[in-house]
Amino acid sequence: MESALVEEITKKFDGATPRESIDHPAVNIPVDLLLSVVEWLRDEKSFDLLMDVTAIDWSEDASPRFTGIYHLASTTKHEYIRLASNCEDDVEPELPTLSKLFPAANWHERETYDMLGIRYKGHPDLRRILMWDDYPYHPLRKEFPLAGIDTDLPAADVAEATGAKVIPAPMMGGPFHAPQTGAMSKREPRAADQSWNEAKPKPSTN
Amino acid sequence: MATENNYAYNSKIEGDLVVTKLDTAINWIRKHSVWPMPMGLACCAIELMAVGASRFDISRFGMEVMRFSPRQADCMIVSGTVTYKMAEVVRRIYDQMAEPKWVVAMGACASTGGMYRSYAVLQGVDRIVPVDVYISGCPPRPEALLDGMMKIQDKIEREPSVKNLMNRDMHKAPEKKCKPAPAHA
Ligand code: SF4
């Protein structure tokens, strides 16, 4: 999306390029410029609200594999901007932390770390936030199945007493989701194709 | 004028003894004094709270004494989505509850994982605690919970309480095995 702001950023910061977007202005920023661009947007352009920190996993064989995404908003000018930064390392992705510029980045980055495994350099307390501490996977990565992967229960004593494990959830034609059309009363979450389950596998299409 | 004093014990009127079995007496007492432990984890917990409202009147069943301390509760109502991260806590609270104790799985999530066929959700709380009553619904209406609690009462009524008490090794929790986690295909 064309925007004067994007033009200004690309002129001012060497290496920043406009990014294709169907909604709000977006820019690609090299990782080493990220902090200065965000600081400049905050101090000079009154982008005073960090709305979102997330990332994209482009797939296991893509390179760069991970792109950090930042959404900033201006509460005075009512504008949005999206920044995207590619992680240099595909195996151990890393980005600088924004938590010194925006305290809200703290838990956003913890969540992105938890779900996608991106480490934020300089983060004051980079712990998992949704999954338990020793969970060995990052569930939003492309290779992670929605049903989950066989793992041990977080509490060893409970696992011993009950024999319970973290096991892949039965999909049974799932994942479950609520249809977006039709009468409200018919929009209970359901599996789209209930003809198959784990015992009776999905017929192959070819 | 002589008046008959009916206020004191009168063997002519109340001479009959009620004969009962100890089991029946114990069960009758237990049945009418269930103290639930509200294990509210998600949306179902709101329905659980609604049960405490005057329009449903859980006091009629002698169950209104919700205790937020496991030591004082004997019926855990698991209402909501049990994540693997929370499963540990649910089990620990269950372990800390006084015997005898019962568990109600309220709603689809607690019973089976519900619509959350995902890596983070325990697919049924019966994997970690023995469940006595399952209540269907997403969420179940408060009436359904009351119905489930009445089912627990029926179950308590049928328990061989004296035998259980006699057989109990005071340092060991009675064997109440949970369903083992099924091997995944
Ligand atoms: S069964 Fe439905 S209402 Fe109850 S906790 Fe699960 S999603 Fe919420």
Coordinates of C-alpha atoms and ligand atoms in Angstrom, one line a residue:
Chain A
M1 CA 0.0 0.0 0.0
E2 CA 1.3 3.4 -1.0
S3 CA 1.8 5.8 1.8
A4 CA 3.8 8.9 2.5
L5 CA 5.1 7.4 5.7
V6 CA 6.4 4.3 4.0
E7 CA 8.2 6.6 1.6
E8 CA 9.7 8.6 4.4
I9 CA 10.9 5.5 6.2
T10 CA 12.5 4.0 3.0
K11 CA 14.2 7.3 2.3
K12 CA 15.5 7.8 5.9
F13 CA 16.6 4.3 6.6
D14 CA 18.9 2.7 4.2
G15 CA 17.8 -0.9 3.4
A16 CA 14.1 -0.5 4.4
T17 CA 11.8 -1.4 1.5
P18 CA 8.1 -1.1 1.0
R19 CA 6.2 -4.3 1.7
E20 CA 3.1 -5.5 -0.2
S21 CA 0.0 -5.2 1.9
I22 CA -3.7 -5.1 1.3
D23 CA -4.7 -3.2 4.4
H24 CA -2.3 -0.9 6.2
P25 CA 1.1 0.5 5.1
A26 CA 3.9 -2.0 5.6
V27 CA 7.7 -1.9 5.4
N28 CA 10.4 -4.5 5.4
I29 CA 13.2 -3.5 7.8
P30 CA 16.6 -5.1 8.1
V31 CA 17.0 -6.5 11.6
D32 CA 19.8 -4.2 12.7
L33 CA 17.6 -1.1 11.9
L34 CA 14.5 -2.4 13.6
L35 CA 15.1 -0.7 17.0
S36 CA 16.0 2.7 15.5
V37 CA 12.9 2.6 13.2
V38 CA 10.6 1.7 16.0
E39 CA 12.1 4.4 18.2
W40 CA 11.8 7.0 15.5
L41 CA 8.2 6.0 14.8
R42 CA 7.4 6.3 18.5
D43 CA 9.2 9.6 19.1
E44 CA 8.9 11.5 15.9
K45 CA 5.7 10.0 14.3
S46 CA 3.6 9.5 17.5
F47 CA 3.2 5.8 17.0
D48 CA 2.6 5.4 20.7
L49 CA 1.0 2.0 20.8
L50 CA 2.6 -1.3 20.1
M51 CA -0.4 -3.4 19.2
D52 CA 1.1 -6.7 18.3
V53 CA 4.4 -8.7 18.1
T54 CA 4.2 -11.9 16.2
A55 CA 6.1 -13.8 13.5
I56 CA 5.6 -15.9 10.4
D57 CA 7.1 -19.3 9.8
W58 CA 7.4 -19.6 6.0
S59 CA 8.1 -23.3 6.1
E60 CA 10.9 -25.6 6.9
D61 CA 12.7 -25.3 3.6
A62 CA 12.2 -21.5 3.1
S63 CA 15.1 -19.2 3.8
P64 CA 14.7 -16.8 5.5
R65 CA 12.4 -19.0 7.4
F66 CA 11.1 -16.6 10.1
T67 CA 9.8 -13.1 9.7
G68 CA 9.1 -11.0 12.8
I69 CA 6.0 -8.8 12.5
Y70 CA 5.2 -5.7 14.5
H71 CA 2.0 -3.6 14.4
L72 CA 2.2 -0.1 15.6
A73 CA -0.7 2.3 16.0
S74 CA -0.9 6.0 16.6
T75 CA -3.7 6.9 19.1
T76 CA -3.5 10.6 18.1
K77 CA -3.3 10.3 14.3
H78 CA -5.3 7.1 14.0
E79 CA -2.8 5.4 11.8
Y80 CA -1.4 1.9 11.6
I81 CA 1.9 0.6 10.3
R82 CA 3.3 -2.9 10.0
L83 CA 7.0 -3.6 10.2
A84 CA 8.5 -6.9 9.1
S85 CA 12.0 -8.1 9.8
N86 CA 13.5 -11.4 8.5
C87 CA 15.5 -13.4 11.0
E88 CA 19.0 -14.1 9.7
D89 CA 19.3 -17.6 11.2
D90 CA 16.8 -20.2 10.1
V91 CA 17.6 -22.7 12.8
E92 CA 18.0 -20.4 15.8
P93 CA 16.0 -17.4 14.8
E94 CA 16.7 -14.2 16.8
L95 CA 15.4 -10.7 16.9
P96 CA 16.2 -7.7 19.1
T97 CA 13.8 -7.0 21.9
L98 CA 11.5 -4.0 21.8
S99 CA 10.7 -4.3 25.5
K100 CA 12.9 -1.2 26.3
L101 CA 10.9 0.9 23.9
F102 CA 7.5 -0.5 24.7
P103 CA 6.9 -2.4 27.9
A104 CA 4.0 -4.2 26.2
A105 CA 6.5 -6.0 24.1
N106 CA 7.6 -8.1 27.1
W107 CA 4.8 -10.6 27.1
H108 CA 4.1 -10.4 23.3
E109 CA 7.7 -11.5 22.8
R110 CA 7.4 -14.2 25.3
E111 CA 4.4 -15.5 23.5
T112 CA 6.1 -15.4 20.1
Y113 CA 9.1 -17.1 21.7
D114 CA 6.8 -19.8 23.1
M115 CA 4.9 -20.4 20.0
L116 CA 7.5 -20.0 17.3
G117 CA 10.8 -20.3 19.1
I118 CA 12.2 -16.9 18.2
R119 CA 14.6 -15.7 20.8
Y120 CA 14.5 -12.0 21.6
K121 CA 17.9 -10.6 22.3
G122 CA 18.0 -8.5 25.4
H123 CA 14.6 -9.5 26.7
P124 CA 14.6 -9.2 30.5
D125 CA 12.7 -12.4 31.2
L126 CA 12.3 -14.7 28.2
R127 CA 10.3 -17.6 29.6
R128 CA 7.5 -19.5 28.0
I129 CA 4.1 -18.1 28.7
L130 CA 1.4 -20.4 27.3
M131 CA 3.0 -23.9 27.3
W132 CA 4.8 -25.2 30.4
D133 CA 8.5 -24.6 30.9
D134 CA 10.1 -27.8 29.6
Y135 CA 7.7 -28.2 26.7
P136 CA 10.1 -29.3 23.9
Y137 CA 8.3 -27.9 20.9
H138 CA 7.1 -24.6 19.4
P139 CA 3.5 -25.3 18.4
L140 CA 3.1 -22.6 15.7
R141 CA 6.0 -23.8 13.7
K142 CA 4.9 -25.3 10.3
E143 CA 6.1 -28.8 11.1
F144 CA 4.2 -29.1 14.3
P145 CA 0.9 -31.0 13.9
L146 CA -2.2 -29.4 15.4
A147 CA -3.0 -32.6 17.3
G148 CA 0.3 -32.4 19.1
I149 CA 3.2 -34.7 19.7
D150 CA 3.6 -37.4 22.2
T151 CA 5.4 -36.0 25.3
D152 CA 5.6 -36.5 29.0
L153 CA 3.2 -34.7 31.3
P154 CA 4.7 -31.6 32.9
A155 CA 4.4 -33.1 36.4
A156 CA 6.4 -36.3 36.8
D157 CA 4.6 -37.4 40.0
V158 CA 1.1 -37.0 38.5
A159 CA 2.3 -38.9 35.4
E160 CA 3.6 -41.7 37.6
A161 CA 0.4 -41.8 39.7
T162 CA -2.0 -41.8 36.8
G163 CA 0.0 -43.1 33.8
A164 CA -1.1 -40.1 31.8
K165 CA 0.9 -38.6 29.0
V166 CA 0.6 -35.7 26.6
I167 CA -0.8 -37.5 23.6
P168 CA -1.9 -36.3 20.2
A169 CA -5.5 -35.3 20.3
P170 CA -7.9 -37.3 18.2
M171 CA -8.8 -35.2 15.2
M172 CA -11.9 -37.2 14.1
G173 CA -12.5 -35.3 11.0
G174 CA -11.3 -32.1 12.7
P175 CA -10.0 -29.5 13.4
F176 CA -13.2 -28.3 15.0
H177 CA -14.3 -24.8 14.0
A178 CA -17.6 -22.9 13.9
P179 CA -19.0 -22.4 10.4
Q180 CA -19.1 -18.7 9.5
T181 CA -22.4 -19.0 7.5
G182 CA -25.9 -20.1 8.2
A183 CA -28.2 -19.7 11.2
M184 CA -26.6 -18.9 14.5
S185 CA -28.2 -22.0 16.0
K186 CA -26.3 -24.2 13.5
R187 CA -22.9 -22.7 14.2
E188 CA -21.7 -24.9 16.9
P189 CA -18.0 -25.9 16.4
R190 CA -17.8 -29.1 14.4
A191 CA -15.4 -31.0 12.2
A192 CA -15.7 -30.2 8.6
D193 CA -15.4 -33.8 7.4
Q194 CA -16.8 -36.2 9.9
S195 CA -16.5 -39.2 7.6
W196 CA -13.1 -40.2 9.0
N197 CA -11.5 -40.7 12.3
E198 CA -8.3 -42.2 13.7
A199 CA -9.7 -45.8 13.5
K200 CA -11.2 -45.3 10.0
P201 CA -8.7 -43.1 8.2
K202 CA -9.5 -40.5 5.6
P203 CA -9.8 -42.1 2.1
S204 CA -7.0 -40.9 -0.1
T205 CA -8.1 -38.6 -2.9
N206 CA -6.0 -40.0 -5.7
Chain B
M1 CA -57.8 -28.4 84.6
A2 CA -55.2 -30.9 83.8
T3 CA -53.2 -30.3 80.6
E4 CA -51.2 -32.9 78.9
N5 CA -47.6 -32.0 78.4
N6 CA -46.7 -33.0 74.9
Y7 CA -43.5 -31.2 74.6
A8 CA -41.3 -33.7 76.3
Y9 CA -40.6 -37.2 75.0
N10 CA -43.7 -39.2 75.2
S11 CA -43.3 -43.0 74.8
K12 CA -47.0 -43.4 73.9
I13 CA -46.6 -41.2 70.9
E14 CA -43.0 -41.6 69.9
G15 CA -42.4 -45.1 71.1
D16 CA -41.2 -46.5 67.8
L17 CA -37.5 -46.8 67.1
V18 CA -36.2 -46.2 63.6
V19 CA -34.1 -49.2 62.7
T20 CA -31.6 -48.7 59.9
K21 CA -28.3 -50.0 58.6
L22 CA -25.2 -48.1 59.4
D23 CA -24.5 -47.8 55.7
T24 CA -27.8 -46.1 55.1
A25 CA -27.3 -43.7 57.9
I26 CA -23.7 -42.8 56.9
N27 CA -24.7 -42.4 53.3
W28 CA -27.7 -40.4 54.2
I29 CA -25.6 -38.0 56.1
R30 CA -22.9 -37.8 53.4
K31 CA -25.4 -37.4 50.6
H32 CA -27.0 -34.4 52.1
S33 CA -23.8 -32.6 53.0
V34 CA -21.7 -32.6 49.8
W35 CA -19.2 -29.8 49.9
P36 CA -18.1 -29.1 46.4
M37 CA -14.7 -27.8 45.4
P38 CA -15.3 -25.5 42.4
M39 CA -12.6 -26.3 40.0
G40 CA -13.6 -23.5 37.6
L41 CA -11.2 -23.4 34.6
A42 CA -13.1 -21.9 31.7
C43 CA -16.6 -20.8 30.5
C44 CA -18.4 -23.7 32.2
A45 CA -17.4 -22.2 35.5
I46 CA -19.8 -19.3 34.8
E47 CA -22.6 -21.8 34.7
L48 CA -21.3 -23.3 37.9
M49 CA -21.5 -19.8 39.4
A50 CA -25.0 -19.4 38.1
V51 CA -26.0 -22.6 40.0
G52 CA -25.3 -20.6 43.2
A53 CA -27.7 -17.9 42.2
S54 CA -31.1 -17.8 43.9
R55 CA -33.1 -18.9 40.8
F56 CA -31.4 -22.3 40.9
D57 CA -31.0 -22.6 44.7
I58 CA -28.4 -25.3 45.2
S59 CA -29.0 -25.0 48.9
R60 CA -32.0 -27.1 48.5
F61 CA -29.7 -30.0 47.9
G62 CA -27.3 -29.2 50.8
M63 CA -24.5 -28.5 48.4
E64 CA -24.2 -24.8 48.5
V65 CA -21.1 -24.8 50.8
M66 CA -18.6 -24.3 48.0
R67 CA -15.1 -24.6 49.6
F68 CA -12.1 -23.1 48.0
S69 CA -9.9 -25.1 50.1
P70 CA -9.5 -28.8 49.1
R71 CA -9.2 -29.9 52.7
Q72 CA -12.8 -28.9 53.4
A73 CA -14.3 -30.2 50.2
D74 CA -15.3 -33.7 49.1
C75 CA -16.7 -33.3 45.6
M76 CA -14.6 -31.7 42.9
I77 CA -16.6 -30.1 40.1
V78 CA -14.2 -29.8 37.2
S79 CA -15.9 -27.2 35.1
G80 CA -13.9 -26.0 32.1
T81 CA -11.1 -26.8 29.8
V82 CA -8.3 -28.7 31.4
T83 CA -5.0 -27.9 29.7
Y84 CA -2.0 -30.0 30.3
K85 CA -0.4 -27.2 32.1
M86 CA -3.3 -27.0 34.5
A87 CA -3.7 -30.8 34.8
E88 CA -1.0 -31.0 37.4
V89 CA -2.8 -28.5 39.6
V90 CA -6.2 -30.3 39.2
R91 CA -4.6 -33.5 40.3
R92 CA -2.8 -31.9 43.2
I93 CA -6.0 -30.4 44.5
Y94 CA -7.7 -33.7 44.1
D95 CA -5.0 -35.4 46.1
Q96 CA -5.4 -32.8 48.9
M97 CA -9.1 -33.3 49.3
A98 CA -10.4 -35.3 52.2
E99 CA -11.7 -38.9 51.7
P100 CA -14.2 -39.9 50.7
K101 CA -14.3 -37.8 47.6
W102 CA -16.1 -37.6 44.3
V103 CA -15.4 -35.9 41.0
V104 CA -17.9 -34.4 38.5
A105 CA -16.7 -33.6 35.0
M106 CA -18.9 -30.7 34.0
G107 CA -19.2 -30.1 30.3
A108 CA -17.7 -31.4 27.1
C109 CA -14.2 -30.0 27.8
A110 CA -13.7 -31.6 31.2
S111 CA -15.3 -34.9 30.0
T112 CA -13.5 -35.3 26.7
G113 CA -11.5 -32.2 25.7
G114 CA -14.5 -30.9 24.0
M115 CA -13.9 -29.1 20.7
Y116 CA -10.3 -28.5 21.7
R117 CA -8.6 -31.2 19.7
S118 CA -5.3 -29.6 20.2
Y119 CA -1.8 -30.1 21.5
A120 CA -2.5 -28.1 24.7
V121 CA -5.7 -29.6 26.1
L122 CA -6.0 -32.8 28.2
Q123 CA -8.5 -35.0 26.3
G124 CA -10.7 -35.7 29.3
V125 CA -10.1 -35.1 33.0
D126 CA -10.6 -38.9 33.6
R127 CA -7.0 -39.3 32.5
I128 CA -5.8 -37.9 35.8
V129 CA -8.6 -38.2 38.3
P130 CA -11.4 -40.8 38.7
V131 CA -14.6 -39.2 37.5
D132 CA -18.0 -40.3 39.0
V133 CA -20.4 -38.3 36.9
Y134 CA -20.0 -36.7 33.5
I135 CA -22.3 -33.9 32.4
S136 CA -22.8 -33.3 28.7
G137 CA -23.2 -29.9 27.2
C138 CA -21.1 -26.9 26.1
P139 CA -21.8 -25.4 28.5
P140 CA -24.3 -27.5 30.4
R141 CA -27.2 -25.4 31.8
P142 CA -27.2 -25.0 35.6
E143 CA -30.1 -27.5 35.8
A144 CA -27.9 -30.1 34.2
L145 CA -25.3 -29.6 36.9
L146 CA -27.9 -29.9 39.6
D147 CA -29.1 -33.1 37.9
G148 CA -25.5 -34.3 37.9
M149 CA -25.1 -33.5 41.5
M150 CA -28.3 -35.5 42.2
K151 CA -26.7 -38.4 40.4
I152 CA -23.7 -38.1 42.7
Q153 CA -26.1 -38.2 45.6
D154 CA -27.7 -41.4 44.2
K155 CA -24.2 -42.8 43.8
I156 CA -23.2 -41.9 47.4
E157 CA -26.4 -43.6 48.6
R158 CA -25.4 -46.9 47.1
E159 CA -21.8 -46.9 48.5
P160 CA -20.8 -49.7 50.9
S161 CA -19.5 -47.0 53.3
V162 CA -18.8 -49.2 56.4
K163 CA -17.0 -51.7 54.3
N164 CA -14.9 -49.0 52.8
L165 CA -14.2 -47.5 56.2
M166 CA -13.2 -50.9 57.7
N167 CA -11.0 -51.8 54.7
R168 CA -9.2 -48.5 54.7
D169 CA -5.5 -48.5 55.4
M170 CA -5.4 -45.0 57.0
H171 CA -2.2 -44.1 55.3
K172 CA -3.1 -45.2 51.8
A173 CA -5.7 -43.7 49.5
P174 CA -8.1 -46.4 48.3
E175 CA -7.5 -47.8 44.9
K176 CA -9.6 -45.7 42.5
K177 CA -7.8 -46.2 39.2
C178 CA -8.2 -43.7 36.4
K179 CA -8.7 -44.8 32.9
P180 CA -5.2 -45.3 31.5
A181 CA -4.4 -43.0 28.6
P182 CA -5.2 -44.9 25.4
A183 CA -2.4 -45.7 23.0
H184 CA -2.7 -43.3 20.1
A185 CA -3.2 -44.7 16.6
Ligands
SF4_1 S1 -17.5 -27.4 27.5 FE1 -17.9 -25.5 26.4 S2 -18.6 -24.0 27.9 FE2 -17.6 -25.7 29.0 S3 -15.5 -25.0 29.2 FE3 -15.6 -26.2 27.4 S4 -15.9 -24.7 25.7 FE4 -16.4 -23.7 27.7

